[in-house]
Tab-separated table of C-alpha atoms in Angstrom:
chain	number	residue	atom	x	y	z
C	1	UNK	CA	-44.359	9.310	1.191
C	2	UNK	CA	-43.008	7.251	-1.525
C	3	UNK	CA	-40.147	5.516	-0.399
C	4	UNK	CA	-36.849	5.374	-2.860
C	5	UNK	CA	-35.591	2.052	-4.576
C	6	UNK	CA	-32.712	1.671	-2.300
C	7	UNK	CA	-29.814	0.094	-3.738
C	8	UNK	CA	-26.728	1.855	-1.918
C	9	UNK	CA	-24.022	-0.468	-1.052
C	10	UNK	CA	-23.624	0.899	2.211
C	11	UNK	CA	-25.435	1.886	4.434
C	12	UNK	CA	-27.875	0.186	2.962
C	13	UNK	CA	-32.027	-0.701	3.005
C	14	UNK	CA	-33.723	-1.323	6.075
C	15	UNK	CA	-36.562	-2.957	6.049
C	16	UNK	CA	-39.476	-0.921	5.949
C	17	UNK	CA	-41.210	-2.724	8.903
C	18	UNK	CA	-38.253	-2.773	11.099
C	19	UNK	CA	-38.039	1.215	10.618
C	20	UNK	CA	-41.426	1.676	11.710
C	21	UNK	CA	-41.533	-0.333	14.907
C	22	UNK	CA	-38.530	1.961	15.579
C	23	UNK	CA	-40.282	5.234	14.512
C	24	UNK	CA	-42.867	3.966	17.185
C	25	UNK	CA	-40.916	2.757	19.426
C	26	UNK	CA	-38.698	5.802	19.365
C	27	UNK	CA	-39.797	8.372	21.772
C	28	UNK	CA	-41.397	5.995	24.534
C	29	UNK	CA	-39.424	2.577	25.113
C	30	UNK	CA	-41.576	0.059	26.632
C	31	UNK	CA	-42.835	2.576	28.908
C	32	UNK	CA	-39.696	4.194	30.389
C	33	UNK	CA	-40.513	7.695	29.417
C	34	UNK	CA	-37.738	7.688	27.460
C	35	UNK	CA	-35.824	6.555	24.096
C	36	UNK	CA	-33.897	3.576	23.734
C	37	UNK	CA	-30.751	6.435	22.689
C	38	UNK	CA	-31.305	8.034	26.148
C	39	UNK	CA	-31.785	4.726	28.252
C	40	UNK	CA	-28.460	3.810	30.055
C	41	UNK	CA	-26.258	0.873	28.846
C	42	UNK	CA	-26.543	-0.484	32.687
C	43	UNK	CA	-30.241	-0.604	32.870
C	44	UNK	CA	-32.008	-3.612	33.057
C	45	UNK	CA	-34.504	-2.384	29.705
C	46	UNK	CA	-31.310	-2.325	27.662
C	47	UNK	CA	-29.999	-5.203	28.855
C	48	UNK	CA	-32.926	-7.163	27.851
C	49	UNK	CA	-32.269	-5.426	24.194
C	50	UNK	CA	-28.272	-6.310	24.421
C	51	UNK	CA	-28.955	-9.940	25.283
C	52	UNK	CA	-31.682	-10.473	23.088
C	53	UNK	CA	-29.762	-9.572	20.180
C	54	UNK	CA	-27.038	-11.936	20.934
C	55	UNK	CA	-29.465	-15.002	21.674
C	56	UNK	CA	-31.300	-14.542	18.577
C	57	UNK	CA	-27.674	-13.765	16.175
C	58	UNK	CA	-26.315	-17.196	17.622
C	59	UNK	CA	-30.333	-18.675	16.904
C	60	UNK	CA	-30.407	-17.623	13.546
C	61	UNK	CA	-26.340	-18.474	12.750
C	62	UNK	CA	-26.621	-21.677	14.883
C	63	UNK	CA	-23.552	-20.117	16.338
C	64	UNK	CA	-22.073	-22.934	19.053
C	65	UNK	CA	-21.606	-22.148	22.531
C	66	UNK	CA	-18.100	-22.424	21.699
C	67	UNK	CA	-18.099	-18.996	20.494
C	68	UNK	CA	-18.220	-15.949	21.769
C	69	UNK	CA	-20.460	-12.717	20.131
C	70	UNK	CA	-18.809	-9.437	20.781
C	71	UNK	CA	-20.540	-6.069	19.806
C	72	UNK	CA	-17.898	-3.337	18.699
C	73	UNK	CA	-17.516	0.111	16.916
C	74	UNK	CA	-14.895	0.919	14.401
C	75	UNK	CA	-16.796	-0.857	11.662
C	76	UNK	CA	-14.202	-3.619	9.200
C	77	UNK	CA	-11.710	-1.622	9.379
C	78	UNK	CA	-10.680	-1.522	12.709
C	79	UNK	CA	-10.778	-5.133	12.616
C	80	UNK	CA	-8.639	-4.861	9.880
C	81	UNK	CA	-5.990	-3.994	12.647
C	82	UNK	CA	-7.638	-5.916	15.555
C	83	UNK	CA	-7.632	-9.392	14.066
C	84	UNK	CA	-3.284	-9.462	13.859
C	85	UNK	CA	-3.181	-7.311	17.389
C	86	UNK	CA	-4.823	-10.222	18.818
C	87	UNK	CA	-4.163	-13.393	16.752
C	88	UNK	CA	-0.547	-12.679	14.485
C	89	UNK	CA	2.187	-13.802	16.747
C	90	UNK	CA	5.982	-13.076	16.381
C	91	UNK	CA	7.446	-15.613	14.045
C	92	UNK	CA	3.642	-16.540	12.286
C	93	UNK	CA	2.804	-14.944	9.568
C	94	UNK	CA	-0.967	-13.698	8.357
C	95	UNK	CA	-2.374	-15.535	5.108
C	96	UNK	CA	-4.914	-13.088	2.860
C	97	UNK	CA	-6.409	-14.061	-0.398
C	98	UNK	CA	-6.845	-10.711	-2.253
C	99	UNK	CA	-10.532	-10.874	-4.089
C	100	UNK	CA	-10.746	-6.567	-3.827
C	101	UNK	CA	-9.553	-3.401	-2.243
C	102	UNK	CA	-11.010	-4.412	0.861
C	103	UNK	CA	-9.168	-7.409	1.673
C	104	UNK	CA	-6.361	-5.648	0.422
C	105	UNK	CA	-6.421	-2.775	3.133
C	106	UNK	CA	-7.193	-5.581	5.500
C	107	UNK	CA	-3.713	-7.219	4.811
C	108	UNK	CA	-1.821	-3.854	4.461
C	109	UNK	CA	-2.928	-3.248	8.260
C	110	UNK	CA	-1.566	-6.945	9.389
C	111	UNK	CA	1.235	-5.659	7.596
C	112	UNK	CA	1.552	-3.027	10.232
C	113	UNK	CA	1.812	-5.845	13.045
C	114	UNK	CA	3.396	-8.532	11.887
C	115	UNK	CA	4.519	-10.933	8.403
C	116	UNK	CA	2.229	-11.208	5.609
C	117	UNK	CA	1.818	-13.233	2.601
C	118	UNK	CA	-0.546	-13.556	-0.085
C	119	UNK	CA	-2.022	-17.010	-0.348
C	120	UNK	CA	-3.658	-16.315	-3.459
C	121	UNK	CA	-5.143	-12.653	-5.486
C	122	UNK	CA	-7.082	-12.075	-8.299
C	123	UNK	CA	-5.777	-9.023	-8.649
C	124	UNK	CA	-3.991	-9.740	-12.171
C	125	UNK	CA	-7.593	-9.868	-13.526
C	126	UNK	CA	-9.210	-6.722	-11.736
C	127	UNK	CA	-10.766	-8.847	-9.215
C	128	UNK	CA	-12.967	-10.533	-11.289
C	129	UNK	CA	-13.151	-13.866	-9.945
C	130	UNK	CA	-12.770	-15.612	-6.619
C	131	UNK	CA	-8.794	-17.707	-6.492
C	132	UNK	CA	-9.184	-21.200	-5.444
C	133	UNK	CA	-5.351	-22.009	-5.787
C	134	UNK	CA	-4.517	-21.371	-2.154
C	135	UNK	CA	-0.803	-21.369	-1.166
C	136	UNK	CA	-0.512	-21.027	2.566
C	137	UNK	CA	3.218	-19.683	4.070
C	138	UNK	CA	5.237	-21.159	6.275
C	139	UNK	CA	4.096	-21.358	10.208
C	140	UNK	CA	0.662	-19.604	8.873
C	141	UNK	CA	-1.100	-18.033	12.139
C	142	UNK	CA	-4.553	-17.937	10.118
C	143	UNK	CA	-6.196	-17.231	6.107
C	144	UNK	CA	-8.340	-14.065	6.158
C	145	UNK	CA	-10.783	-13.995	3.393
C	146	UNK	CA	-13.625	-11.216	2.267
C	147	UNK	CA	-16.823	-13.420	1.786
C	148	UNK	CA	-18.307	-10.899	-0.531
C	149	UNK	CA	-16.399	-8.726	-2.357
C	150	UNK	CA	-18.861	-5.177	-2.823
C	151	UNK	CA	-16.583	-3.185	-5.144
C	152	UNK	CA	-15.987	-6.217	-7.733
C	153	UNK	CA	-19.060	-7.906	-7.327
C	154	UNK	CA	-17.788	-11.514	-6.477
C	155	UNK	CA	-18.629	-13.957	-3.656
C	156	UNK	CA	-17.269	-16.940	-1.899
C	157	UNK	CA	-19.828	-20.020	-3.225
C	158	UNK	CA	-17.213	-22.482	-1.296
C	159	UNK	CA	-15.478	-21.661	1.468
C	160	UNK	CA	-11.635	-22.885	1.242
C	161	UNK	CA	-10.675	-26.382	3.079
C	162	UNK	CA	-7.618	-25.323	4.527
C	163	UNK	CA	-5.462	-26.662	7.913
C	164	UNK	CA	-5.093	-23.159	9.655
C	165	UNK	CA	-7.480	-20.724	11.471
C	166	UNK	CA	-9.939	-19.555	8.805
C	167	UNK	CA	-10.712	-15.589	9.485
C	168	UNK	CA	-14.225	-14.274	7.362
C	169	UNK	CA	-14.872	-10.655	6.583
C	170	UNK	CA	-18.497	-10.891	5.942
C	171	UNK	CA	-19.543	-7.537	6.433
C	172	UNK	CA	-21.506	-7.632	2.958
C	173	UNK	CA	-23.210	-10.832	3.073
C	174	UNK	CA	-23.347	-12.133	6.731
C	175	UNK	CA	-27.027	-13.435	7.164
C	176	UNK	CA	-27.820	-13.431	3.834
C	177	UNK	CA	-27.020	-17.299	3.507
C	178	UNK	CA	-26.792	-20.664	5.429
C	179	UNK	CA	-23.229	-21.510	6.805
C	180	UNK	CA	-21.083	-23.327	9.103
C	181	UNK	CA	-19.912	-21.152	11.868
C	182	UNK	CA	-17.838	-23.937	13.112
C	183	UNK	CA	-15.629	-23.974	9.292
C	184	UNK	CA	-14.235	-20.303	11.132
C	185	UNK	CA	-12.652	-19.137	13.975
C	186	UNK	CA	-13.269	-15.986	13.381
C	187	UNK	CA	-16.320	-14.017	11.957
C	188	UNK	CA	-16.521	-10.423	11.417
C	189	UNK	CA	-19.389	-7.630	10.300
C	190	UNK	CA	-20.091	-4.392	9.624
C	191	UNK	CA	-23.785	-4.041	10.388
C	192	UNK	CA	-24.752	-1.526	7.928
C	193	UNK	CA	-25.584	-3.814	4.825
C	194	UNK	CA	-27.645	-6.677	6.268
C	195	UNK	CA	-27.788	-6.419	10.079
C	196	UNK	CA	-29.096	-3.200	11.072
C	197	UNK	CA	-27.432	0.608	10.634
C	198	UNK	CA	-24.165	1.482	10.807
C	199	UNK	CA	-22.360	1.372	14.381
C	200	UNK	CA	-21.961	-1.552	15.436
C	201	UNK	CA	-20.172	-4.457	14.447
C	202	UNK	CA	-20.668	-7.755	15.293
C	203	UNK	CA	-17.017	-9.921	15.924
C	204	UNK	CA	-17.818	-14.293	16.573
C	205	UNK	CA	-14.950	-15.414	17.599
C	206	UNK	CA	-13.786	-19.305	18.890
C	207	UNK	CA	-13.461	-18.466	22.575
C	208	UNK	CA	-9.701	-20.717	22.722
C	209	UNK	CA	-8.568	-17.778	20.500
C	210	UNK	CA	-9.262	-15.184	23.345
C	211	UNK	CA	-6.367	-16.830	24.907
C	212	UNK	CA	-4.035	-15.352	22.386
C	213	UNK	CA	-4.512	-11.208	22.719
C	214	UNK	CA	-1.657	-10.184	24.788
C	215	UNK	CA	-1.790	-8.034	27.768
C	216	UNK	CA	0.167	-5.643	26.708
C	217	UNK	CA	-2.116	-4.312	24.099
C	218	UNK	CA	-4.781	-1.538	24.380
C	219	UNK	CA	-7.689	-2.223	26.568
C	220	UNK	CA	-10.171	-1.294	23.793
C	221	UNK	CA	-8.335	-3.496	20.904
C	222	UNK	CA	-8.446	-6.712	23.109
C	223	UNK	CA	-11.044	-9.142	22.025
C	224	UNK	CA	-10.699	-10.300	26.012
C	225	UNK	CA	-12.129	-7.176	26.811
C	226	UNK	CA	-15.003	-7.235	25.280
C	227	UNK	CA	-15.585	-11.066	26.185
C	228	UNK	CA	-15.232	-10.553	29.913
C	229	UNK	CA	-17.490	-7.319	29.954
C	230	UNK	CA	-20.226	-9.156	27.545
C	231	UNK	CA	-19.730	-6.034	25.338
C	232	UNK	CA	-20.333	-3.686	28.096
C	233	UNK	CA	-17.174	-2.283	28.880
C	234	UNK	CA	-17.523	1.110	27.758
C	235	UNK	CA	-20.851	2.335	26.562
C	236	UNK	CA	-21.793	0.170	23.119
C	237	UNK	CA	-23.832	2.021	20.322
C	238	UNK	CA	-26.918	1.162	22.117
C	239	UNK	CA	-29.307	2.382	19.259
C	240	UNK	CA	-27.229	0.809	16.444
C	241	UNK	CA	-27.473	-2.753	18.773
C	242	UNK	CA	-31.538	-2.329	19.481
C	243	UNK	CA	-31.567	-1.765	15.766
C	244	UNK	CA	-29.983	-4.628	15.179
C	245	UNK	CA	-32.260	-6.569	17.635
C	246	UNK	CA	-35.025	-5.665	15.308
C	247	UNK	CA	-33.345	-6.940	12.085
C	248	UNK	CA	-32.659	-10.225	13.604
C	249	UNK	CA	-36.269	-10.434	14.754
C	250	UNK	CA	-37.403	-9.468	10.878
C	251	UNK	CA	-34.882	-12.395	9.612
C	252	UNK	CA	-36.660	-14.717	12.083
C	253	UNK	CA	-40.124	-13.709	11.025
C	254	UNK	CA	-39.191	-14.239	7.218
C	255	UNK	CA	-38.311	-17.909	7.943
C	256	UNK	CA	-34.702	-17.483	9.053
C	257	UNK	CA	-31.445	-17.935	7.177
C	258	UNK	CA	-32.685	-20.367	4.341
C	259	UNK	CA	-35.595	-18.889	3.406
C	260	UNK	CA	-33.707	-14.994	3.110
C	261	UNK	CA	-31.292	-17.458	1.144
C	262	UNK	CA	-33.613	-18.481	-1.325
C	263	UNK	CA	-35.255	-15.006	-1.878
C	264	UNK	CA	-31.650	-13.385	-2.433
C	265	UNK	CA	-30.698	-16.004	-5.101
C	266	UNK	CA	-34.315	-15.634	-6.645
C	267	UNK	CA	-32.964	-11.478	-6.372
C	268	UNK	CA	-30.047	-12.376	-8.297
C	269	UNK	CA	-30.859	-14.580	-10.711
C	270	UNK	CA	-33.579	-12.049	-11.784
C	271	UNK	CA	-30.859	-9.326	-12.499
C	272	UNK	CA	-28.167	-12.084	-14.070
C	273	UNK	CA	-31.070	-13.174	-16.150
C	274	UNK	CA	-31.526	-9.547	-17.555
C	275	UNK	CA	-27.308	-8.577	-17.547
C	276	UNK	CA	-26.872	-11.989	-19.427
C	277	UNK	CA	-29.664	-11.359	-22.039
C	278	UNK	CA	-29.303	-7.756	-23.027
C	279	UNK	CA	-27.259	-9.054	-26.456
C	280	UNK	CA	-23.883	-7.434	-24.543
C	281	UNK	CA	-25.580	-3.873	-23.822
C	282	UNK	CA	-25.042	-4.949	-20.433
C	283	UNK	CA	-22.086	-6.546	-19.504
C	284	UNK	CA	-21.502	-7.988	-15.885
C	285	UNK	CA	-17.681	-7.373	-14.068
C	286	UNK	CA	-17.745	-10.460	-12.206
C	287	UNK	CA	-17.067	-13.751	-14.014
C	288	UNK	CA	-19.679	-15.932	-13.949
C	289	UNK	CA	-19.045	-18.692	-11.301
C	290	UNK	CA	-18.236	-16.134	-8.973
C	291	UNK	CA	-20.727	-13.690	-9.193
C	292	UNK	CA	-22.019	-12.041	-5.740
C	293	UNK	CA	-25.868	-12.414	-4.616
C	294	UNK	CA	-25.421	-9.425	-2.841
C	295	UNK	CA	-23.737	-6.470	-5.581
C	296	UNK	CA	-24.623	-7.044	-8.906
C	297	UNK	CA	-21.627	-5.202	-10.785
C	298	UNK	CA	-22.284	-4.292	-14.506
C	299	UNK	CA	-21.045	-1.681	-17.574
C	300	UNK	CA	-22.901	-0.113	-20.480
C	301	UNK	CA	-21.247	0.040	-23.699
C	302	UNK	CA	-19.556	3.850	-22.904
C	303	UNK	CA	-19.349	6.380	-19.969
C	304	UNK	CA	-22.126	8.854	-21.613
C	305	UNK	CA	-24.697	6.194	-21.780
C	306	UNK	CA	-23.843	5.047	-18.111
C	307	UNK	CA	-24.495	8.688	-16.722
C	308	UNK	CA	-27.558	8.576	-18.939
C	309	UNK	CA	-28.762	5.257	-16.844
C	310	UNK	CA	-28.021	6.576	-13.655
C	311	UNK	CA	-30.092	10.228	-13.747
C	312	UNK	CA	-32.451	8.330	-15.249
C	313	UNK	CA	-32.871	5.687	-13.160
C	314	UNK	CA	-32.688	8.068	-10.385
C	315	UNK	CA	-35.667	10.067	-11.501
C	316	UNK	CA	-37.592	6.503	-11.597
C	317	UNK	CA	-36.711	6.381	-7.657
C	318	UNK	CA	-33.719	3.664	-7.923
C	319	UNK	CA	-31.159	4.887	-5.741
C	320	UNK	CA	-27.428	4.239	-5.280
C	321	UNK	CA	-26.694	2.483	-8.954
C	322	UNK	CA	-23.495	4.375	-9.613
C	323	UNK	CA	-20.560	1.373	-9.713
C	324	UNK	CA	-17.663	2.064	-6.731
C	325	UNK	CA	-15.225	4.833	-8.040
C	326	UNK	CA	-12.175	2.676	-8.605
C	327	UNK	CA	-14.469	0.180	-11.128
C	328	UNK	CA	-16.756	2.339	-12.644
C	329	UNK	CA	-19.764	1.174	-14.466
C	330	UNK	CA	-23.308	0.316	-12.190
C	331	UNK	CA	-23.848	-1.645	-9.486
C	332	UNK	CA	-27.015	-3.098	-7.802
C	333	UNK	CA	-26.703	-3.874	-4.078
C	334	UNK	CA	-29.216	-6.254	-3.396
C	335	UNK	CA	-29.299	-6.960	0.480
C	336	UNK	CA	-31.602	-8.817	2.620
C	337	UNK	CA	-34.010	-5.789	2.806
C	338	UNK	CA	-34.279	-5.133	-0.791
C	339	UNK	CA	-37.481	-7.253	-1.939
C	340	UNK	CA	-38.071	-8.487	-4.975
C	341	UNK	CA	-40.538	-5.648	-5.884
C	342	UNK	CA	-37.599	-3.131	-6.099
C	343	UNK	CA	-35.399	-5.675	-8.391
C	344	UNK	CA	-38.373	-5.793	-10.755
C	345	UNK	CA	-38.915	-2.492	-10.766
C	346	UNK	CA	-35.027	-2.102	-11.473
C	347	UNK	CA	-34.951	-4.737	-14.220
C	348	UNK	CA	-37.781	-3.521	-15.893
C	349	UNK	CA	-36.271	0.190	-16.177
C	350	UNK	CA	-32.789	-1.650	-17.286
C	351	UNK	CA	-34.867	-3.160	-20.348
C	352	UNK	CA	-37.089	-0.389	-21.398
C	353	UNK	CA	-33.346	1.794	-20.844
C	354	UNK	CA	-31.912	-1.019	-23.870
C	355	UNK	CA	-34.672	-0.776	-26.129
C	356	UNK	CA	-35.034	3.412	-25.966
C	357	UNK	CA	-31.305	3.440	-26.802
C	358	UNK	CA	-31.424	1.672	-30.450
């Protein structure tokens, strides 16, 4: 079989070698008789899985023992709701820097516990670049930022210096790069773009901030709860969390962090290059300095020759181009499994595409 160019946003490419240890892998588990989806969270063979997956996350992130690594479900969005449950106390009030919808719906939810206030948005200019004028409130409880903005195309390059608790989504670009756990006190990821399938989410947290969730709330939207259990309160998405294992095992075997770092800005660059040189056929959404390693966002001069590009890029086997609904235009999501091969093949389609058209 002839596997697709897979540039979906979300879920997203796998890599191809991680998939087949788990197609082999599947039906007989190191010799239980069983699959991994039919072992039981309490047995010792998925416990193994569970804690490996952990050890080698804080290996690869150089997380510090400091922190805590929680597995959860609910995907961003419940943590949209989780972070100011736990963390947004009465009188304190949540800081979010807009960059795109997503961090948008993230503050609307804190909005739903507690005061908000936007330190700083870049929504005058459709979210086209990344705000570095931060204005914090008054008695700020913490600044909640989206590292890598999927619908817009933009990315963090510098994390903000700021005196409060800095909060990350990085569901899009966790792993992808090098950075300093210890900048955050709070870390948060949907897996299903670089860490595995979707399911699980992965929540590192400073363990002093555990102190904060009150008793009073839910057992299952207490970060304690999942701290005290090691994840295991309730049954976890034990396939999405072995699947996971095996991602972080693939990262490892590629070099790690840095060199995955180097191959997604040599990704990038190769796709820039092309956007930038296309004499304005192609134009990119995100400004320049702020442009994402991780979605490439671009237009084509008018909406017949976009739908044009897409069926035909989709009968070439390059999958998942079509821009998010509320920006239009193309986008390439180029995540730690997508290899260089498939952003050649893409860039050479996106040329021949120029030259057929005049």
């Amino acid at each position: 079989m002839k596997r697709a160019y897979n540039f979906n946003a979300g879920p997203s490419a796998l890599p191809l070698a991680v998939l087949e240890r788990a197609q082999k892998e599947l039906l007989n588990f190191q010799q239980t008789g069983m699959s991994i989806m039919e072992l039981s969270h309490r047995s010792k063979e998925y416990d193994a899985v569970h804690e490996r997956a952990e050890m080698l996350l804080r290996k690869l992130m150089n997380i510090p023992d400091t922190y805590d690594v929680l597995f959860l479900q609910g995907g961003a969005s419940l943590q949209f709701s989780m972070v100011p449950m736990n963390l947004l106390k009465e009188g304190e009030v949540g800081n979010y820097v807009l960059t795109d919808s997503w961090s948008d719906k993230a503050m609307k939810e804190a909005k739903k516990v507690g005061k908000t206030h936007v330190a700083a948005s870049s929504k005058e200019e459709k979210y086209t670049y990344i705000p570095t004028n931060i204005e914090l409130s008054e008695r700020p409880a913490y600044l909640h930022i989206t590292s890598n903005n999927t619908i817009a195309g933009t990315q963090w390059h510098e994390f903000p210096n700021v005196s409060v608790d800095l909060i990350a989504d990085m569901s899009s670009d966790i792993l992808s790069r090098d950075i300093d756990v210890s900048r955050f006190a709070l870390i948060y990821a949907g897996a299903q773009k670089n860490l595995g399938p979707s399911g699980v989410t992965v929540v590192i947290i400073r363990k002093d901030l555990l102190a904060k969730g009150d008793d009073r709330l839910p057992t299952m939207l207490n970060y304690r709860t999942y701290s005290e259990s090691r994840s295991l309160y309730n049954t976890p998405p034990t396939f999405a969390i072995y699947m996971l294992s095996l991602v972080l095992e693939w990262v490892e075997e590629q070099g790690g962090v840095q060199a995955i770092e180097k191959k997604n800005a040599e990704k990038a660059a190769l796709l820039y290059r092309c956007i930038d040189e296309s004499e304005g056929f192609y134009k990119g959404h995100a400004k320049k300095e702020s442009r994402s390693h991780m979605n490439v966002t671009f237009t084509l001069p008018n909406e017949e020759l976009t739908k044009k590009f897409l069926a035909e890029a989709k009968e070439k086997g390059l999958i998942g181009l079509a821009g998010h609904r509320s920006v239009g235009g193309c986008r390439a999501s180029i995540y730690n499994a997508v290899d260089m091969e498939a952003c050649e093949a893409l860039v050479q389609f996106m040329e021949t595409f120029r030259k057929n058209i005049f």
